[in-house]
Amino acid sequence: MEDTGIILGHPAWGKESEVKDTELYAALLRLGAPWVVREVRLDVAAERVDVWIEEATGARWSCPECGQGSPVYDHAEERVWRHLDSCDCRTFLHARLPRVKCREHGIRQVRASWASPGSQFSLRMESQLIDTLKECDVTGVTRLRGTSWDEAWGIVEKAVARGLARKRRRIPTYLCVDEKSFAKRHRYETVICDGERGTVEYVVEDRRQESLEQYYRQFTPEELAQVRAVAIDMWDPYIAATQAYIPGAEEKIVFDKFHVLRTVNQAVDKVRRQEHKVLMERGDARLKGTKHLWLANEENVPEWRRAEFQAVKGTHLKTGRAWAIKESLRKFWTYRYAQRAADYFRRWYFWATHSRLTPVVSAAKTLHHYFRNILTYFRHRLTNATAEGLNSKIQMVKEMACGFRNREHYKTAIYFHCGGLDLYPRLEEAFS
Ligand SMILES: [Zn+2]
């Protein structure tokens, strides 16, 4: 390995053998030719280091546009970039970037090797801020790193733009499509995920046929033909969009476990609400505060509430019956063969439709109506499981979203946290 260490000095050596602060910073900053550090100022009271960078004498420049060697025309105004801290001192880089006169492109400013164009942060600082932004919300970053909200958010936006520009156009083999509510008031986003990679591929306003078609339209018919399966909710606009664009959609659409159970869960909740109302009129508060007990998978009911749940389940409520019907449906996805699963569903359907619980009956009928593409699960084994992991991540983004002033911000944040994008600035880009 090449020894790149620098010995900074030793009391036994003479003054002349010590490394100067400017050389130290040139090394710390990994400044290569033609840049040198002219001056370093440390203000201990202000906990601040300022570093002035300039070009070495006799430096040669080329036009940033075409690479043609060009003479220096003048120097731009001094600019300042925030860099990584030096110990606990905020560190700022200063430079007056040369402007060259290209025969073809006229007067152009050369690019700094330590920052991407237009950024007020050095590349290293920007990368570190991206790391921090991945771990906490924008407001948290402003507190930790002392940037303003707009500066931190600007980094998110630039990182996403960069990531999307670098992203290769490809349609995933397995798609998961889901709707997400945005804020309240029934506004929705359609979120399209890669079922294998677990990344968000596309976010589009609304949950209309047109919303999903907007995504499909980016691809050629040959690319669309490569899609093997699409997991969606039993939502007619998504079905129509998929049928219109994906060849052989009839066999490829999967109404997956997550969405099917959601439909039945909504029915359980409806039964609970109706029953709770009736009970409360009689002064019976048995169902109070039990909503989430009925909606969780049985094994996920928290330990400390199990006794309470057992007690209320034992009291022959309608809600308990609805819950048992919902829980038993989960067995459907454990079968190995489609035929066996279909037989199981038939028995379940008979039970559900004879339950005299109106919401459960109508949920069962919905499943029956869409059954053909519930059964396609056994061909593709596609569930929204990856997307479900993503769901909790998106939920987290939403919870951090108190700072999102609009829908575009929300979308950008989803791409930033869940898009699997290459977000970091790179030196080549500063030169290219
Ligand atoms: Zn040029």
Coordinates of C-alpha atoms in Angstrom, one line a residue, residues 19-388:
V19 CA 4.1 20.9 7.8
K20 CA 2.3 24.2 7.3
D21 CA -1.4 24.6 8.0
T22 CA -2.0 25.3 4.3
E23 CA -0.3 22.0 3.3
L24 CA -2.3 20.2 6.0
Y25 CA -5.6 21.5 4.7
A26 CA -4.6 20.9 1.0
A27 CA -4.0 17.2 2.1
L28 CA -7.2 17.0 4.2
L29 CA -9.3 18.4 1.4
R30 CA -7.5 16.1 -1.1
L31 CA -7.0 19.1 -3.3
G32 CA -5.2 18.0 -6.5
A33 CA -3.5 20.2 -9.0
P34 CA -4.0 22.9 -9.9
W35 CA -5.6 23.9 -6.6
V36 CA -3.6 25.0 -3.5
V37 CA -4.5 26.4 -0.2
R38 CA -3.4 30.0 0.2
E39 CA -4.5 30.7 3.7
V40 CA -6.1 29.1 6.8
R41 CA -7.7 31.1 9.5
L42 CA -8.8 29.6 12.8
D43 CA -11.1 31.6 15.0
V44 CA -11.3 29.6 18.2
A45 CA -13.9 31.8 19.9
A46 CA -16.2 31.5 16.9
E47 CA -15.3 27.8 16.6
R48 CA -14.7 28.4 12.9
V49 CA -12.1 27.6 10.3
D50 CA -11.9 29.4 7.0
V51 CA -9.8 28.1 4.2
W52 CA -8.9 30.0 1.0
I53 CA -8.2 28.0 -2.1
E54 CA -6.6 29.3 -5.2
E55 CA -5.0 28.0 -8.3
A56 CA -1.2 27.4 -8.4
T57 CA 0.8 29.8 -10.5
G58 CA 1.0 28.7 -14.1
A59 CA -2.2 26.6 -13.9
R60 CA -3.7 25.7 -17.3
W61 CA -7.4 25.7 -17.8
S62 CA -9.8 24.3 -20.3
C63 CA -13.4 25.2 -21.2
P64 CA -15.8 23.3 -18.9
E65 CA -18.1 22.9 -21.9
C66 CA -15.8 21.4 -24.5
G67 CA -12.5 20.7 -22.8
Q68 CA -10.6 23.0 -25.2
G69 CA -7.6 24.6 -23.5
S70 CA -8.5 28.3 -22.9
P71 CA -6.8 31.3 -21.3
V72 CA -8.1 32.8 -18.1
Y73 CA -10.3 35.8 -18.7
D74 CA -10.9 36.9 -15.1
H75 CA -12.0 35.6 -11.7
A76 CA -15.5 35.3 -10.4
E77 CA -16.6 36.9 -7.1
E78 CA -15.4 34.9 -4.0
R79 CA -17.7 32.1 -3.1
V80 CA -18.0 30.2 0.1
W81 CA -18.8 26.5 0.6
R82 CA -19.4 24.8 3.9
H83 CA -17.2 21.7 4.4
L84 CA -17.1 19.0 7.0
D85 CA -16.2 20.4 10.4
S86 CA -12.6 20.5 11.6
C87 CA -12.9 18.9 15.0
D88 CA -15.8 21.0 16.5
C89 CA -15.1 24.0 14.3
R90 CA -17.3 24.7 11.4
T91 CA -15.2 24.9 8.3
F92 CA -15.7 27.0 5.2
L93 CA -13.9 27.0 1.9
H94 CA -13.4 30.2 0.0
A95 CA -12.4 30.6 -3.6
R96 CA -12.6 32.9 -6.6
L97 CA -13.1 30.5 -9.5
P98 CA -11.3 31.5 -12.7
R99 CA -13.4 32.2 -15.8
V100 CA -11.9 31.2 -19.1
K101 CA -12.5 32.5 -22.6
C102 CA -13.3 29.7 -25.0
R103 CA -13.1 30.4 -28.7
E104 CA -16.4 28.5 -29.2
H105 CA -18.3 29.0 -25.9
G106 CA -17.2 32.4 -24.8
I107 CA -16.7 33.2 -21.2
R108 CA -17.2 30.2 -18.9
Q109 CA -16.5 29.6 -15.2
V110 CA -14.4 26.6 -14.4
R111 CA -15.8 24.1 -11.9
A112 CA -14.5 23.6 -8.5
S113 CA -13.2 20.1 -7.8
W114 CA -14.7 20.1 -4.3
A115 CA -18.3 20.9 -5.0
S116 CA -21.0 20.2 -7.5
P117 CA -22.1 23.2 -9.5
G118 CA -24.5 25.5 -7.7
S119 CA -24.0 23.9 -4.4
Q120 CA -23.1 25.8 -1.3
F121 CA -21.7 22.7 0.3
S122 CA -18.6 20.7 -0.5
L123 CA -19.1 17.2 -2.0
R124 CA -18.1 15.6 1.2
M125 CA -20.4 17.8 3.3
E126 CA -23.2 17.2 0.9
S127 CA -22.7 13.4 1.1
Q128 CA -22.6 13.5 4.9
L129 CA -25.8 15.6 5.0
I130 CA -27.5 13.0 2.7
D131 CA -26.5 10.3 5.2
T132 CA -27.9 12.3 8.1
L133 CA -31.1 13.1 6.1
K134 CA -31.6 9.3 5.6
E135 CA -31.6 8.8 9.4
C136 CA -33.8 11.6 10.5
D137 CA -36.2 14.2 9.3
V138 CA -35.3 17.6 7.8
T139 CA -35.9 19.5 11.0
G140 CA -33.7 17.0 12.9
V141 CA -30.9 17.7 10.4
T142 CA -31.2 21.4 10.8
R143 CA -30.7 21.0 14.6
L144 CA -27.8 18.5 14.3
R145 CA -25.9 20.2 11.5
G146 CA -26.9 23.8 11.8
T147 CA -28.2 24.1 8.3
S148 CA -31.5 25.9 7.5
W149 CA -34.6 24.0 6.6
D150 CA -34.4 25.2 3.0
E151 CA -30.7 24.2 2.7
A152 CA -31.4 20.7 4.0
W153 CA -34.4 20.2 1.8
G154 CA -32.5 21.6 -1.2
I155 CA -30.1 18.7 -0.7
V156 CA -32.9 16.2 -0.7
E157 CA -34.3 17.6 -3.9
K158 CA -31.0 17.7 -5.7
A159 CA -30.2 14.1 -4.5
V160 CA -33.5 12.8 -5.8
A161 CA -33.1 14.6 -9.2
R162 CA -29.6 13.2 -9.5
G163 CA -30.8 9.7 -8.6
L164 CA -33.7 9.8 -11.0
A165 CA -31.4 11.1 -13.8
R166 CA -28.9 8.2 -13.2
K167 CA -31.6 5.6 -12.9
R168 CA -31.7 3.2 -15.8
R169 CA -35.1 2.8 -17.5
R170 CA -36.4 -0.6 -16.8
I171 CA -39.8 -2.1 -15.8
P172 CA -39.6 -4.6 -12.9
T173 CA -40.7 -8.1 -13.6
Y174 CA -43.0 -8.1 -10.6
L175 CA -44.9 -4.9 -9.8
C176 CA -46.8 -4.0 -6.7
V177 CA -49.3 -1.1 -7.0
D178 CA -50.9 0.5 -4.0
E179 CA -52.8 3.6 -3.1
K180 CA -51.7 5.8 -0.3
S181 CA -53.7 8.5 1.2
F182 CA -52.1 11.9 1.3
A183 CA -52.9 14.1 4.2
K184 CA -56.6 13.8 5.0
R185 CA -59.6 14.6 2.8
H186 CA -59.4 11.6 0.6
R187 CA -56.6 12.6 -1.5
Y188 CA -54.5 9.8 -2.9
E189 CA -51.3 8.9 -4.5
T190 CA -50.6 5.7 -6.5
V191 CA -47.3 4.1 -5.5
I192 CA -45.7 1.6 -7.8
C193 CA -43.1 -0.7 -6.3
D194 CA -40.6 -3.2 -7.6
G195 CA -41.8 -6.4 -5.9
E196 CA -38.4 -8.0 -6.0
R197 CA -36.1 -5.1 -5.0
G198 CA -38.6 -3.5 -2.7
T199 CA -38.1 0.0 -4.1
V200 CA -40.6 2.6 -5.0
E201 CA -40.4 3.0 -8.8
Y202 CA -43.0 5.7 -9.3
V203 CA -45.4 7.9 -7.4
V204 CA -48.3 9.6 -9.2
E205 CA -51.2 11.7 -8.1
D206 CA -54.6 10.2 -7.6
R207 CA -55.7 6.6 -8.0
R208 CA -57.5 6.8 -11.3
Q209 CA -57.0 4.6 -14.3
E210 CA -55.0 7.5 -15.8
S211 CA -52.7 7.5 -12.8
L212 CA -51.4 4.0 -13.3
E213 CA -51.4 4.4 -17.1
Q214 CA -49.0 7.3 -16.8
Y215 CA -46.5 4.9 -15.4
Y216 CA -47.1 2.2 -18.0
R217 CA -46.9 4.7 -20.8
Q218 CA -43.2 5.2 -20.2
F219 CA -42.4 1.8 -21.6
T220 CA -42.5 0.1 -25.0
P221 CA -44.9 -2.8 -25.6
E222 CA -41.9 -5.1 -25.6
E223 CA -40.8 -3.9 -22.2
L224 CA -44.4 -4.1 -20.8
A225 CA -44.6 -7.7 -22.1
Q226 CA -41.7 -8.6 -19.7
V227 CA -43.9 -8.0 -16.7
R228 CA -44.8 -11.4 -15.2
A229 CA -47.2 -10.3 -12.5
V230 CA -48.8 -7.2 -11.0
A231 CA -50.1 -7.2 -7.5
I232 CA -53.0 -4.7 -7.1
D233 CA -56.0 -4.0 -5.0
M234 CA -59.4 -5.0 -6.3
W235 CA -59.8 -1.6 -7.6
D236 CA -61.4 -1.3 -11.1
P237 CA -59.4 1.7 -12.4
Y238 CA -56.1 -0.2 -11.7
I239 CA -57.5 -3.4 -13.3
A240 CA -58.5 -1.4 -16.4
A241 CA -55.1 0.3 -16.7
T242 CA -53.3 -3.0 -16.3
Q243 CA -55.5 -4.8 -18.8
A244 CA -55.0 -1.9 -21.3
Y245 CA -51.2 -2.0 -21.1
I246 CA -49.9 -5.4 -19.9
P247 CA -50.3 -8.2 -22.4
G248 CA -51.9 -11.3 -20.9
A249 CA -53.0 -9.2 -17.9
E250 CA -55.8 -11.7 -17.1
E251 CA -53.3 -14.2 -15.9
K252 CA -50.9 -11.7 -14.5
I253 CA -53.0 -9.6 -12.1
V254 CA -52.8 -10.8 -8.5
F255 CA -55.1 -9.5 -5.9
D256 CA -52.7 -10.3 -3.2
K257 CA -53.1 -11.3 0.4
F258 CA -52.5 -7.9 1.8
H259 CA -55.3 -6.3 -0.2
V260 CA -57.7 -9.2 0.2
L261 CA -57.3 -9.2 4.0
R262 CA -57.6 -5.5 4.1
T263 CA -61.1 -5.8 2.5
V264 CA -62.1 -8.4 5.1
N265 CA -60.5 -6.4 7.9
Q266 CA -62.6 -3.3 6.9
A267 CA -65.7 -5.5 7.3
V268 CA -64.6 -6.7 10.7
D269 CA -64.2 -3.1 11.7
K270 CA -67.6 -2.1 10.4
V271 CA -69.2 -4.9 12.4
R272 CA -67.4 -3.8 15.5
R273 CA -68.4 -0.1 15.1
Q274 CA -72.1 -1.1 14.6
E275 CA -72.1 -3.4 17.6
H276 CA -70.2 -1.1 19.8
K277 CA -72.8 1.6 19.2
V278 CA -75.7 -0.8 20.1
L279 CA -73.9 -2.0 23.2
M280 CA -73.1 1.5 24.4
E281 CA -76.8 2.5 24.2
R282 CA -77.3 -0.2 26.8
G283 CA -74.3 1.0 28.8
D284 CA -72.1 -1.9 27.8
A285 CA -68.5 -0.7 27.1
R286 CA -67.0 -4.2 26.4
L287 CA -65.8 -3.2 22.9
K288 CA -64.3 0.2 23.9
G289 CA -60.7 0.6 22.9
T290 CA -60.6 -2.9 21.2
K291 CA -60.4 -1.8 17.6
H292 CA -56.8 -2.8 17.0
L293 CA -57.1 -6.1 18.8
W294 CA -59.6 -7.3 16.1
L295 CA -57.5 -6.0 13.2
A296 CA -54.2 -7.5 14.2
N297 CA -53.2 -11.0 13.2
E298 CA -54.0 -13.1 16.2
E299 CA -50.3 -13.8 16.9
N300 CA -49.5 -10.1 16.8
V301 CA -51.8 -9.1 19.6
P302 CA -49.4 -7.8 22.2
E303 CA -48.7 -10.0 25.2
W304 CA -50.1 -7.5 27.8
R305 CA -53.5 -7.4 26.0
R306 CA -53.9 -11.1 25.4
A307 CA -56.0 -11.8 28.5
E308 CA -58.3 -8.9 27.8
F309 CA -58.7 -10.1 24.2
Q310 CA -59.4 -13.7 25.2
A311 CA -62.1 -12.4 27.6
V312 CA -63.9 -10.2 25.1
K313 CA -63.6 -12.9 22.5
G314 CA -65.4 -15.4 24.8
T315 CA -68.5 -13.3 25.1
H316 CA -70.2 -14.3 21.9
L317 CA -70.2 -11.0 20.2
K318 CA -70.9 -10.5 16.5
T319 CA -67.5 -8.8 16.3
G320 CA -65.9 -12.1 17.6
R321 CA -67.6 -14.1 14.8
A322 CA -66.5 -11.6 12.1
W323 CA -63.0 -11.8 13.5
A324 CA -62.9 -15.6 13.4
I325 CA -64.0 -15.5 9.8
K326 CA -61.2 -13.1 8.9
E327 CA -58.6 -15.1 10.8
S328 CA -59.6 -18.3 9.1
L329 CA -59.2 -16.8 5.6
R330 CA -55.5 -16.4 6.2
K331 CA -55.1 -20.2 5.9
F332 CA -56.0 -19.8 2.2
W333 CA -52.5 -18.6 1.3
T334 CA -50.8 -21.5 3.0
Y335 CA -51.9 -24.1 0.5
R336 CA -49.4 -25.4 -2.0
Y337 CA -51.9 -26.2 -4.8
A338 CA -54.4 -23.8 -6.3
Q339 CA -57.1 -26.4 -6.4
R340 CA -56.9 -27.2 -2.7
A341 CA -56.9 -23.5 -2.0
A342 CA -60.0 -23.0 -4.2
D343 CA -61.8 -25.8 -2.3
Y344 CA -60.9 -24.1 1.0
F345 CA -62.2 -20.8 -0.3
R346 CA -65.5 -22.3 -1.3
R347 CA -66.0 -23.6 2.3
W348 CA -64.9 -20.3 3.7
Y349 CA -67.3 -18.4 1.4
F350 CA -70.2 -20.5 2.5
W351 CA -69.5 -19.8 6.1
A352 CA -68.9 -16.0 5.5
T353 CA -72.1 -15.6 3.4
H354 CA -74.2 -17.4 6.0
S355 CA -72.9 -15.3 8.9
R356 CA -75.7 -12.8 8.9
L357 CA -73.1 -10.1 9.3
T358 CA -73.9 -7.8 6.5
P359 CA -70.4 -6.2 6.1
V360 CA -68.8 -9.7 6.1
V361 CA -71.3 -11.0 3.6
S362 CA -70.6 -8.2 1.2
A363 CA -66.8 -8.5 1.6
A364 CA -67.1 -12.2 0.8
K365 CA -69.1 -11.4 -2.3
T366 CA -66.4 -8.9 -3.4
L367 CA -63.7 -11.6 -3.0
H368 CA -65.9 -14.1 -4.9
H369 CA -66.3 -11.6 -7.8
Y370 CA -62.6 -11.1 -8.1
F371 CA -61.7 -14.7 -7.2
R372 CA -60.1 -15.7 -10.4
N373 CA -57.2 -13.2 -9.8
I374 CA -57.0 -14.0 -6.1
L375 CA -56.2 -17.5 -7.2
T376 CA -53.4 -16.3 -9.6
Y377 CA -51.3 -16.0 -6.4
F378 CA -50.6 -19.7 -6.6
R379 CA -49.0 -19.2 -10.0
H380 CA -46.9 -16.2 -9.2
R381 CA -46.5 -16.3 -5.4
L382 CA -46.5 -12.6 -5.5
T383 CA -47.6 -10.7 -2.4
N384 CA -47.2 -7.2 -1.3
A385 CA -44.8 -8.5 1.4
T386 CA -41.9 -6.4 0.1
A387 CA -44.3 -3.6 -0.5
E388 CA -45.5 -4.1 3.0

